[in-house]
XYZ file of C-alpha atoms in Angstrom:
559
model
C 123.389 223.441 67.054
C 122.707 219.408 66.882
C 119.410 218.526 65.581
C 118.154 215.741 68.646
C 116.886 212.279 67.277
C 113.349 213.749 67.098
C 114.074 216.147 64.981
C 116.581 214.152 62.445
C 113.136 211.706 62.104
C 110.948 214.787 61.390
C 113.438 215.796 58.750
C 113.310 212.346 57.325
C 109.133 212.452 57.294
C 109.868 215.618 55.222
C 112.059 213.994 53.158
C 110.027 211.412 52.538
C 106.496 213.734 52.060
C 108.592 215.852 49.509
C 109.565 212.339 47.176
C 105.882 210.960 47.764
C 103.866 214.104 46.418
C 103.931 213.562 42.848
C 103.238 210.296 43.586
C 100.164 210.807 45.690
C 98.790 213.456 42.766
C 99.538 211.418 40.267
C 97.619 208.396 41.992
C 94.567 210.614 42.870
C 94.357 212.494 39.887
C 95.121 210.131 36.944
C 94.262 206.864 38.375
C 90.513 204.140 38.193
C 89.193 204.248 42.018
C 90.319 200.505 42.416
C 93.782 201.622 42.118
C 94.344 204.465 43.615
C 91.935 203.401 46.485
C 94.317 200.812 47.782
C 97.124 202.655 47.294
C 96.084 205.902 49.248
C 94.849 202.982 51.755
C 98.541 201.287 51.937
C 100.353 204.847 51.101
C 98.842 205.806 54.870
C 99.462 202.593 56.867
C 103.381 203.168 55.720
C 102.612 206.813 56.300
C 101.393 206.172 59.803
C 104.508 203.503 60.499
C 106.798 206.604 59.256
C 105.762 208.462 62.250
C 106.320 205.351 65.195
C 109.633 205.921 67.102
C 111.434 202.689 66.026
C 110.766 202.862 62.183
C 113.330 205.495 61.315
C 116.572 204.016 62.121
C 119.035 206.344 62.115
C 121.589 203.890 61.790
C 124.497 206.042 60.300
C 123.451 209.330 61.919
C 126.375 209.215 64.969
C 127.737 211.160 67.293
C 130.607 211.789 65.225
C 128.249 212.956 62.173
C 125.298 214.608 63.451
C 123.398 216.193 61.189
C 123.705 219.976 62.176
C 121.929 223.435 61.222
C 124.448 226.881 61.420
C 125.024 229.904 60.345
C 127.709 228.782 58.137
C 125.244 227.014 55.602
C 124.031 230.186 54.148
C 126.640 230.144 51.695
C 126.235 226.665 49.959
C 122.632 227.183 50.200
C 122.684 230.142 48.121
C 125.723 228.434 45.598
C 122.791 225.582 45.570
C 120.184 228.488 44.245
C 122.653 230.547 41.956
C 123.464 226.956 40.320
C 119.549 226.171 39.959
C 119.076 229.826 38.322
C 122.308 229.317 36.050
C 121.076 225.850 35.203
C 118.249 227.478 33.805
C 115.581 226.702 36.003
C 112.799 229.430 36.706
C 113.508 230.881 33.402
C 115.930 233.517 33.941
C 118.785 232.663 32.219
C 118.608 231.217 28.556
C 117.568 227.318 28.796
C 119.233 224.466 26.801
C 116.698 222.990 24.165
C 115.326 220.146 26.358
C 113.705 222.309 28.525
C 111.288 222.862 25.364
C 110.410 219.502 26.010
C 110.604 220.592 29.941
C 108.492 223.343 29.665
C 106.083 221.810 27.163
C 104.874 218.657 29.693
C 104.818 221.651 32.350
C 102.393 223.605 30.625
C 99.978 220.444 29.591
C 99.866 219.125 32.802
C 99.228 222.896 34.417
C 96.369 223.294 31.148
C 94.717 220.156 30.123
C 92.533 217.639 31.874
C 94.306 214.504 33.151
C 94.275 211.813 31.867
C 95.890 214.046 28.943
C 94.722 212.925 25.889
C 95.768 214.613 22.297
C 93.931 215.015 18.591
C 96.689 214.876 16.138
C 94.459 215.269 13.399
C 96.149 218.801 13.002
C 99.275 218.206 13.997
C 101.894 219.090 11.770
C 105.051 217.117 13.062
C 105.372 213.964 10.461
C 107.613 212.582 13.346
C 104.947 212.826 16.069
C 102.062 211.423 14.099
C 103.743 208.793 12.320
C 105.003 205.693 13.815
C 106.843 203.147 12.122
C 104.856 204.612 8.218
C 101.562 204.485 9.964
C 99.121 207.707 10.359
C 98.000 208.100 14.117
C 94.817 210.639 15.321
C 94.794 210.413 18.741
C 97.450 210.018 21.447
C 97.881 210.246 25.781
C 100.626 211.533 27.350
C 102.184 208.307 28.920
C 105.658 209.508 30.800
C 107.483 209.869 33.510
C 106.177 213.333 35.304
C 107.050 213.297 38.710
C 109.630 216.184 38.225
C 106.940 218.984 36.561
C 103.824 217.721 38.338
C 103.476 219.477 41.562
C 104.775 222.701 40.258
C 101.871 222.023 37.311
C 99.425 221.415 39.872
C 99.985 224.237 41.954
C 100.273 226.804 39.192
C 96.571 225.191 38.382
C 95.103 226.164 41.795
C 96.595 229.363 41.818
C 94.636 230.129 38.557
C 96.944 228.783 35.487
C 99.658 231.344 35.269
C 102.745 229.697 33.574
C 104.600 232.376 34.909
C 103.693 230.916 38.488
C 104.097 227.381 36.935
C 107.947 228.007 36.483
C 108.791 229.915 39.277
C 107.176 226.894 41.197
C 109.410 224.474 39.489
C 112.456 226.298 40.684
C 111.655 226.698 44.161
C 110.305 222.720 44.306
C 113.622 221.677 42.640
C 115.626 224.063 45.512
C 113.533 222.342 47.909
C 114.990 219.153 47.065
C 118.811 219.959 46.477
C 118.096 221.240 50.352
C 117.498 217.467 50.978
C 120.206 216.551 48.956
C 122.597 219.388 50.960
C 121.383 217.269 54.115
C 122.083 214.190 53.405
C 125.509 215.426 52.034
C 126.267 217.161 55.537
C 125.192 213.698 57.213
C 128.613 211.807 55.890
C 131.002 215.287 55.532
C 129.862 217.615 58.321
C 132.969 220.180 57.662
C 134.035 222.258 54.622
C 130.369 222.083 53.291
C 130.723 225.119 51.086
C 133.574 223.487 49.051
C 131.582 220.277 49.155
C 128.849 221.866 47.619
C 131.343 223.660 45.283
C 132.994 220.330 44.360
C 129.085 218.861 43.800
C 128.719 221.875 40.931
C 132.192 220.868 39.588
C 132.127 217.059 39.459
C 132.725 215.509 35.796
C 134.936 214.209 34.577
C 137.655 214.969 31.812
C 135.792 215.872 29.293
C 138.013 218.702 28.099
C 140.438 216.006 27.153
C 138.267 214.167 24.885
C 137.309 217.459 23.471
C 141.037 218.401 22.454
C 141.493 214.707 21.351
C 138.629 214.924 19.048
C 139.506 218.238 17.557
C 141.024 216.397 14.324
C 138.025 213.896 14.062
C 135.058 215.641 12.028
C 132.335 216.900 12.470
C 133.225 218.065 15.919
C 130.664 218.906 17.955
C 129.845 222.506 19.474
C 131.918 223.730 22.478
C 128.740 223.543 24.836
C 127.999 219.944 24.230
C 131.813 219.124 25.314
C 129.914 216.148 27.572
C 129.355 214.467 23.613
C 132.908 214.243 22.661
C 132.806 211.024 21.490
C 129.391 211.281 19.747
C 131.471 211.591 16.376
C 131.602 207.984 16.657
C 129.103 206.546 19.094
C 126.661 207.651 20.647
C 127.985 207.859 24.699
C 127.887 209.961 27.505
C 128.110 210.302 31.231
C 127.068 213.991 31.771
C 128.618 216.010 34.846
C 125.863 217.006 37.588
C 125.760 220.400 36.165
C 125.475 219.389 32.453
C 122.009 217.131 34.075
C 121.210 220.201 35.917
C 121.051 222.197 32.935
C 119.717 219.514 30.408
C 117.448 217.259 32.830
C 117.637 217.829 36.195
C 114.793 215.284 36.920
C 117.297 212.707 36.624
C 119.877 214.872 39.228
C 117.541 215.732 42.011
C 115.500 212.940 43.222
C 118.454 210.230 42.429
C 120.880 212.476 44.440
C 118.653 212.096 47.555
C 117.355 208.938 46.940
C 120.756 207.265 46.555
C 122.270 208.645 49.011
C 119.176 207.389 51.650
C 119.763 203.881 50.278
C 123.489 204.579 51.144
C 122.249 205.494 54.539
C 119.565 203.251 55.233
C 121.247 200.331 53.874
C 120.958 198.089 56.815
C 117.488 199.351 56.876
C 116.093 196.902 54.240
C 112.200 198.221 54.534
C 113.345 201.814 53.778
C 115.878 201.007 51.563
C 113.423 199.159 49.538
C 111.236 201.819 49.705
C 113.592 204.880 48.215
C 114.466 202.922 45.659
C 111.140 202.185 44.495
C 109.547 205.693 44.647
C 112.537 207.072 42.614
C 111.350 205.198 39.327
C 108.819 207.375 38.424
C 111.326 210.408 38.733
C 113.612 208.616 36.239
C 113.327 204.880 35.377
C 117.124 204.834 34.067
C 118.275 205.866 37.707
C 116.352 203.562 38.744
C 118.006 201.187 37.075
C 121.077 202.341 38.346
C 119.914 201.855 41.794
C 119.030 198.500 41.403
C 122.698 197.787 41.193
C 122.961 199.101 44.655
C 120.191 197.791 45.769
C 121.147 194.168 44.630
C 124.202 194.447 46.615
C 123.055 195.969 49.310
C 120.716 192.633 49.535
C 123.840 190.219 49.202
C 125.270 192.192 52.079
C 121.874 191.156 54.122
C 121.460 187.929 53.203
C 125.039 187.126 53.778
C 124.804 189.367 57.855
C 121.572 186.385 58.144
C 123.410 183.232 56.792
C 126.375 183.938 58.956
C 124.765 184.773 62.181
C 121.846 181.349 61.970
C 124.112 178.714 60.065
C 122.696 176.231 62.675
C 119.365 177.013 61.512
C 118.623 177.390 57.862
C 114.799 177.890 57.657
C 115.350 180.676 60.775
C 118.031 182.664 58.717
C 115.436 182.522 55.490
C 112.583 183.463 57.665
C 114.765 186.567 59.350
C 115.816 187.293 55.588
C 112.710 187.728 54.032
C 111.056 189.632 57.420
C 111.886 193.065 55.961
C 110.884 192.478 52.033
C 107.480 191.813 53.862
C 107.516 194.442 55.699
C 104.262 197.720 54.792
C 107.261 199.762 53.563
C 108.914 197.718 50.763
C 105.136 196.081 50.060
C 104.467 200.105 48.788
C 107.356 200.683 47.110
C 106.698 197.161 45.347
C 103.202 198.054 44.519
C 104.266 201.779 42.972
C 107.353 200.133 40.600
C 105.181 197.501 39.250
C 101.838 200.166 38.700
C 104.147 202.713 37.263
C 107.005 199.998 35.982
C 104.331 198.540 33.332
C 103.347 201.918 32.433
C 106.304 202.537 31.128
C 106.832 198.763 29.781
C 103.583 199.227 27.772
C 104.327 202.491 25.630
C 104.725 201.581 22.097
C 106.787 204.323 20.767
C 109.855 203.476 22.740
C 113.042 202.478 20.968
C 114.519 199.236 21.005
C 117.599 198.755 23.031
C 120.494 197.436 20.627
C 124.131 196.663 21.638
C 126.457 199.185 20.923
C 129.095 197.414 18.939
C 126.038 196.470 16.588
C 125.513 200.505 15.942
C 129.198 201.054 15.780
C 129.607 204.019 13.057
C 133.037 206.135 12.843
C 133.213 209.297 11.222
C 136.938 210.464 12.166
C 138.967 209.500 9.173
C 136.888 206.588 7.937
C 136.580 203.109 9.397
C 140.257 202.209 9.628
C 142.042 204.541 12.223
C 144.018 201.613 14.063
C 143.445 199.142 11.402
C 139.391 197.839 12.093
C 136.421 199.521 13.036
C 136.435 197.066 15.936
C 139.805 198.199 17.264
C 139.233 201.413 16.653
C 135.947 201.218 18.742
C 137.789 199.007 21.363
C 140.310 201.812 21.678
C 137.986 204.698 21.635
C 135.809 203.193 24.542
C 139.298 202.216 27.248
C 139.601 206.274 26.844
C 135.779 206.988 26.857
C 136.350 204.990 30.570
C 139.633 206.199 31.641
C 138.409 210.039 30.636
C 135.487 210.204 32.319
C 135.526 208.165 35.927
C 138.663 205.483 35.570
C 141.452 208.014 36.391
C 140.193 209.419 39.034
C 138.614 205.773 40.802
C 141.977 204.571 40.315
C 143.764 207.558 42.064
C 140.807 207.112 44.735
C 141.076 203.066 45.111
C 144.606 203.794 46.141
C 143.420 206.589 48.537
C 141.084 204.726 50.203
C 143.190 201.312 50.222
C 143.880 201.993 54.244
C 141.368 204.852 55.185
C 140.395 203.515 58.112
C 137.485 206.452 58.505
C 135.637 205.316 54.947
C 132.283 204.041 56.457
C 131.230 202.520 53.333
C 132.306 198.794 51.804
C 135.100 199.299 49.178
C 133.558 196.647 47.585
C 130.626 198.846 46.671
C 133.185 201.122 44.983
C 134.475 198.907 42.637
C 131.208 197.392 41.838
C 130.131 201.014 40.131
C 133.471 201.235 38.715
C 133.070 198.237 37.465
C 129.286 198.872 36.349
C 130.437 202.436 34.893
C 132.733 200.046 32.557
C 130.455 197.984 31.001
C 127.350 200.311 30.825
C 128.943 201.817 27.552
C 128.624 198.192 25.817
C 124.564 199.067 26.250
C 122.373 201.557 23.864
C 118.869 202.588 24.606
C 117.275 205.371 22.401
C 118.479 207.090 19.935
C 120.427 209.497 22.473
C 121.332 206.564 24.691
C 119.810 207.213 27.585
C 120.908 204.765 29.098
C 124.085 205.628 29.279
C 123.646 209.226 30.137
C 121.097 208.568 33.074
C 121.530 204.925 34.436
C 125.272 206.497 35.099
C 124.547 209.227 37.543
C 123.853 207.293 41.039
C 126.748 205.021 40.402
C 128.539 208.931 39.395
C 127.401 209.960 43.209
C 128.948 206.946 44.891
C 132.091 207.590 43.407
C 131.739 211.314 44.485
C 130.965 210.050 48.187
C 134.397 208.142 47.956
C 136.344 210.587 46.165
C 135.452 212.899 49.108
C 136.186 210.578 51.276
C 139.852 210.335 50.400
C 140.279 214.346 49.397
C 139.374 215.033 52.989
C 140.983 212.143 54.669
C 143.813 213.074 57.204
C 145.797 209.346 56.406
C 145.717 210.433 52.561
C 149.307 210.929 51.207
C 149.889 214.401 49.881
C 150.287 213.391 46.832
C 147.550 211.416 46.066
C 145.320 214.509 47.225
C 147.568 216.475 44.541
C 146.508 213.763 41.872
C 142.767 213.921 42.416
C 142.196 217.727 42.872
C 144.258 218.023 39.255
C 141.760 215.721 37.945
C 138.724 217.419 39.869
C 140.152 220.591 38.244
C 140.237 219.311 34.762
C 137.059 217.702 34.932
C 135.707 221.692 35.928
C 136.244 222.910 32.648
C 132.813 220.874 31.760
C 130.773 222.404 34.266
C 132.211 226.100 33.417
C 131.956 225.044 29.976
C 127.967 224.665 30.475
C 127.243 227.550 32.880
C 129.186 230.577 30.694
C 126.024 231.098 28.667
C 124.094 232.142 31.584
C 126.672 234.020 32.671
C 127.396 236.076 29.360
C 123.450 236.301 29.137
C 123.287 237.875 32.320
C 126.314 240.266 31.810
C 126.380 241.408 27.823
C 122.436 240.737 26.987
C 119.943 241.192 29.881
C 120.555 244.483 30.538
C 117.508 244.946 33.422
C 114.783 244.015 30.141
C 113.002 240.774 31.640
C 111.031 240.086 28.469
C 113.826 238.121 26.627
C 114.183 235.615 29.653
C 112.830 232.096 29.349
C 110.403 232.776 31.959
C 108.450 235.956 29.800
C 109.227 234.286 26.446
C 107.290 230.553 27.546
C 104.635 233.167 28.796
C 104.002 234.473 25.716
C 103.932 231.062 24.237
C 101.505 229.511 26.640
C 98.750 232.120 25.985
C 99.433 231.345 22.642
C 98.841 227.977 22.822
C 96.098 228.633 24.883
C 93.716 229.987 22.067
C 95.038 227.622 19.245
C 92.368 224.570 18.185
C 94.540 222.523 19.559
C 96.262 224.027 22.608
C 98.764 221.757 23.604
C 102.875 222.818 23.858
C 103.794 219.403 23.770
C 101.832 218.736 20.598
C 102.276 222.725 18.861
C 105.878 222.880 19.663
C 107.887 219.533 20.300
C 108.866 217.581 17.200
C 109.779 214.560 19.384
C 107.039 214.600 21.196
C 105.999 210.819 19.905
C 108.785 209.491 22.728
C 106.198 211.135 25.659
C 103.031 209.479 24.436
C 101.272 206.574 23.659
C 98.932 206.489 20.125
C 95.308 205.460 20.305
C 94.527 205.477 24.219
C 91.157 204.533 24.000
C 92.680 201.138 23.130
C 95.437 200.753 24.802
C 95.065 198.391 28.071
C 96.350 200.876 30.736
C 94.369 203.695 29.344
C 91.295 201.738 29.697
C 91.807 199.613 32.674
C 93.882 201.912 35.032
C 93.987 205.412 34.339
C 90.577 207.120 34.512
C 88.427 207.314 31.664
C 89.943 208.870 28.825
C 88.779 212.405 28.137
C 88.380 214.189 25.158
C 91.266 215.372 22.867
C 92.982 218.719 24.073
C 90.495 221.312 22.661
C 90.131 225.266 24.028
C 86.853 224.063 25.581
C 88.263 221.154 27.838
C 91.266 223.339 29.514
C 91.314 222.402 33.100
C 89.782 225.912 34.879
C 90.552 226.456 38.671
């Protein structure tokens, strides 16, 4: 059946409620009155303007595409929640070693009073106390939550099980691939269930690199084939299953936010708006966004210019209208409250350019000759590996596909952003790299689609990319197996060795130790999710609430 107009804006308010909840606990529950007054105060004026007829434009929801409910979905609904569970999420299958990091926040947000504050006096990590040689006692958690903190919060009213706490994660996390299912079926409304298949299996070559680097020591395990080129620097752009299965809080959110600022494009208020609730999900896709967003605005200003040239100061007027407007206003005031939260952490990394931290290990520094040429070399198949093969192939699909909706020029803007994100490192992983990557990563999967299901496609061309699409599945195999052998060869109907019993175990423990923090107990890296000394730092004591009391067994938040 067709969903009527009514009913596509109710799924939007839903979509929107579901982005906005961390938000609105975070707000209420971390937050001085004078800032989280005003916001709950302009949070329900756009809340109220969500629900008038005219402020949902469904301008790309069209009779040829409506968005549609059948029987037929069941199956990439439950592909959706078999690659959640294999990802590791829920804690049935073994989980990759961020999710100690994952789990960790999840149980300290679910345990201790907000705003979290830490004593490291008996902390044991060097790494976590120490900052640049000096010796820190106290510390806040200072990061970017949005992905653990309803599941946290529920788990808390429902009386502090963590058992409850990750079971909620997985069902809020299948709550929003749903969204991101629906805004997929919006643009392809047929062949959803390989669509959804195809989402699982998008990466690219990876297996390539992989074989290429097989002579180049020390090569890295068969799991992590996404870090092929980490033997030499430090780069990645990580298939949607490797971020399921390593951080799907950059995956989730940026897969339906991009995609509604793909939609809502002409929309500037709501475009605005998704892209400003998305950075506290993940600042790095947020950053990626921007990209989008910034054209996105050249597109608008350019639609003004050309229809007023006889009247300049009209044309500015109509182009600034929507950045006024209540709904990019909120999503201005929550980048800049939570933007300098992040600015002001202390224990960040510097960013560096890459060529200044190039370092070789496969055969010394003089494969081709230089270092530099070597590097130069390294990164055109880095590129051509990983997203230029297959944008070429697609360019040349899409060259006279008359049915691709979307600009071409936005295309080869990400290909060409995808190109020259690798010159960039942030962190000591590079996250920038790994994360900023993945909405430009979805437009190209939106246009890769595009021309696979295209009728005016050449044969051939739809040969070339579903080889490539095929290679580039090896990755995503590659990272689901060990849930897969765990499940066959190790479960054998005993729960207590799954993730979910094991962090159980652990979070009673931590419970009754002086200091019962995971993050602090447990996480040797924890220094990159807090900020030392809280009672001085300006945001600690001007706009979160008043700091409370190191973690201690007495000060547990009790429902």
């Amino acid at each position: 059946m067709n969903i009527s107009v009514r009913s596509r804006s109710n799924y939007l308010r839903l979509c929107i409620l579901y982005l906005i909840i961390p938000h609105l606990i975070f707000f209420l529950g971390w937050m001085r009155w004078y800032i989280w007054l005003p916001a709950l105060i302009l949070g329900l004026v756009t809340v109220r303007k969500f629900f008038t007829p005219d402020t949902l434009d469904l301008c790309n929801e069209t009779a040829e595409h409506p968005l549609r409910i059948e029987w037929r979905d069941a199956l990439p609904v439950l592909l959706i929640l078999a690659w959640l569970v294999f990802s590791g999420i829920g804690g049935f299958v073994p989980q990759r070693w961020d999710w100690d990091k994952h789990n960790a926040i999840l149980y300290d947000l679910m345990a201790l009073k907000w705003p979290i504050t830490y004593d490291l006096t008996d902390v044991t990590f060097y790494d976590v106390t120490t900052h640049y040689g000096i010796r820190h006692y106290t510390a806040g958690m200072m990061y970017y939550v949005a992905f653990q903190l309803p599941s946290s919060f529920f788990a808390y009213l429902t009386g502090g099980s963590f058992i409850v706490a990750q079971l909620a994660l997985l069902a809020w996390c299948f709550i929003g691939m749903l969204f991101f299912y629906a805004e997929l079926k919006i643009y392809f409304r047929k062949h959803m269930w390989l669509i959804t298949l195809l989402l699982v299996a998008f990466s690219g070559m990876d297996i390539l690199g992989k074989f290429a680097q097989a002579s180049c020591p020390p090569p890295p395990p068969i799991d992590d084939i996404d870090a092929w080129i980490w033997s030499i620097t430090k780069l990645e752009y990580p298939s949607f299953t490797t971020s399921m299965c390593w951080a799907p809080q950059h995956l989730i959110s940026t897969g339906i936010t991009t995609l509604l600022i793909l939609r809502f494009s002409k929309n500037i208020p709501l475009m605005l708006f998704f892209w400003a609730i998305n950075i506290f999900y993940s600042p790095f896709t947020f950053l990626g966004q921007t990209l989008l967003v910034g054209y996105f605005m050249l597109c608008h200003a350019s639609r003004t210019v050309s229809a007023n040239r006889s009247d300049i100061k009209h044309a500015i007027r109509l182009f600034l209208k929507p950045l006024l407007s209540i709904e990019a206003i909120t999503g201005y005031a929550i980048a800049l409250v939570l933007g300098l939260m992040f600015k002001s952490k202390t224990t960040l990394d510097y960013p560096q350019f890459f060529f200044m931290s190039y370092r070789s290990y496969c055969k010394g520094d003089t494969i081709l000759g230089s270092p530099q040429l070597t590097y130069a070399v390294v990164l055109l198949a880095f590129c051509f590996i990983e997203f230029l093969a297959l944008c070429l192939v697609v360019s040349l699909a899409n060259r006279h596909n008359k049915n691709c909706k979307q600009p071409k020029a936005l295309f080869y803007l990400c290909t060409l952003a995808l190109s020259i994100l690798p010159i960039f490192q942030y962190s000591g992983a590079n996250d920038l790299s790994m994360r900023t990557s993945v909405p430009l990563m979805i437009i190209v999967f939106i246009y890769t689609l595009t021309a696979l299901f295209a009728k005016n496609t050449s044969v051939f061309l739809k040969i070339v990319i579903t080889v490539i699409l095929l290679i580039g599945a090896a990755n995503p195999v590659i990272q689901l197996y060990p849930a897969c052998d765990f499940l066959v060869n190790e479960l054998d109907g005993d729960l207590s060795n799954t993730p979910l019993l094991i962090n159980q175990k652990l979070a009673e423990k931590t419970a009754a130790a002086p200091n019962p923090s995971m993050l602090m107990n447990e996480i040797d890296i924890a220094k990159l999710y807090i900020q030392y000394e809280p009672e001085d730092h300006w945001y600690f004591k001007y706009v979160f609430k008043p700091v409370a009391q190191p973690a201690t067994p007495s000060n547990q938040m009790t429902p």
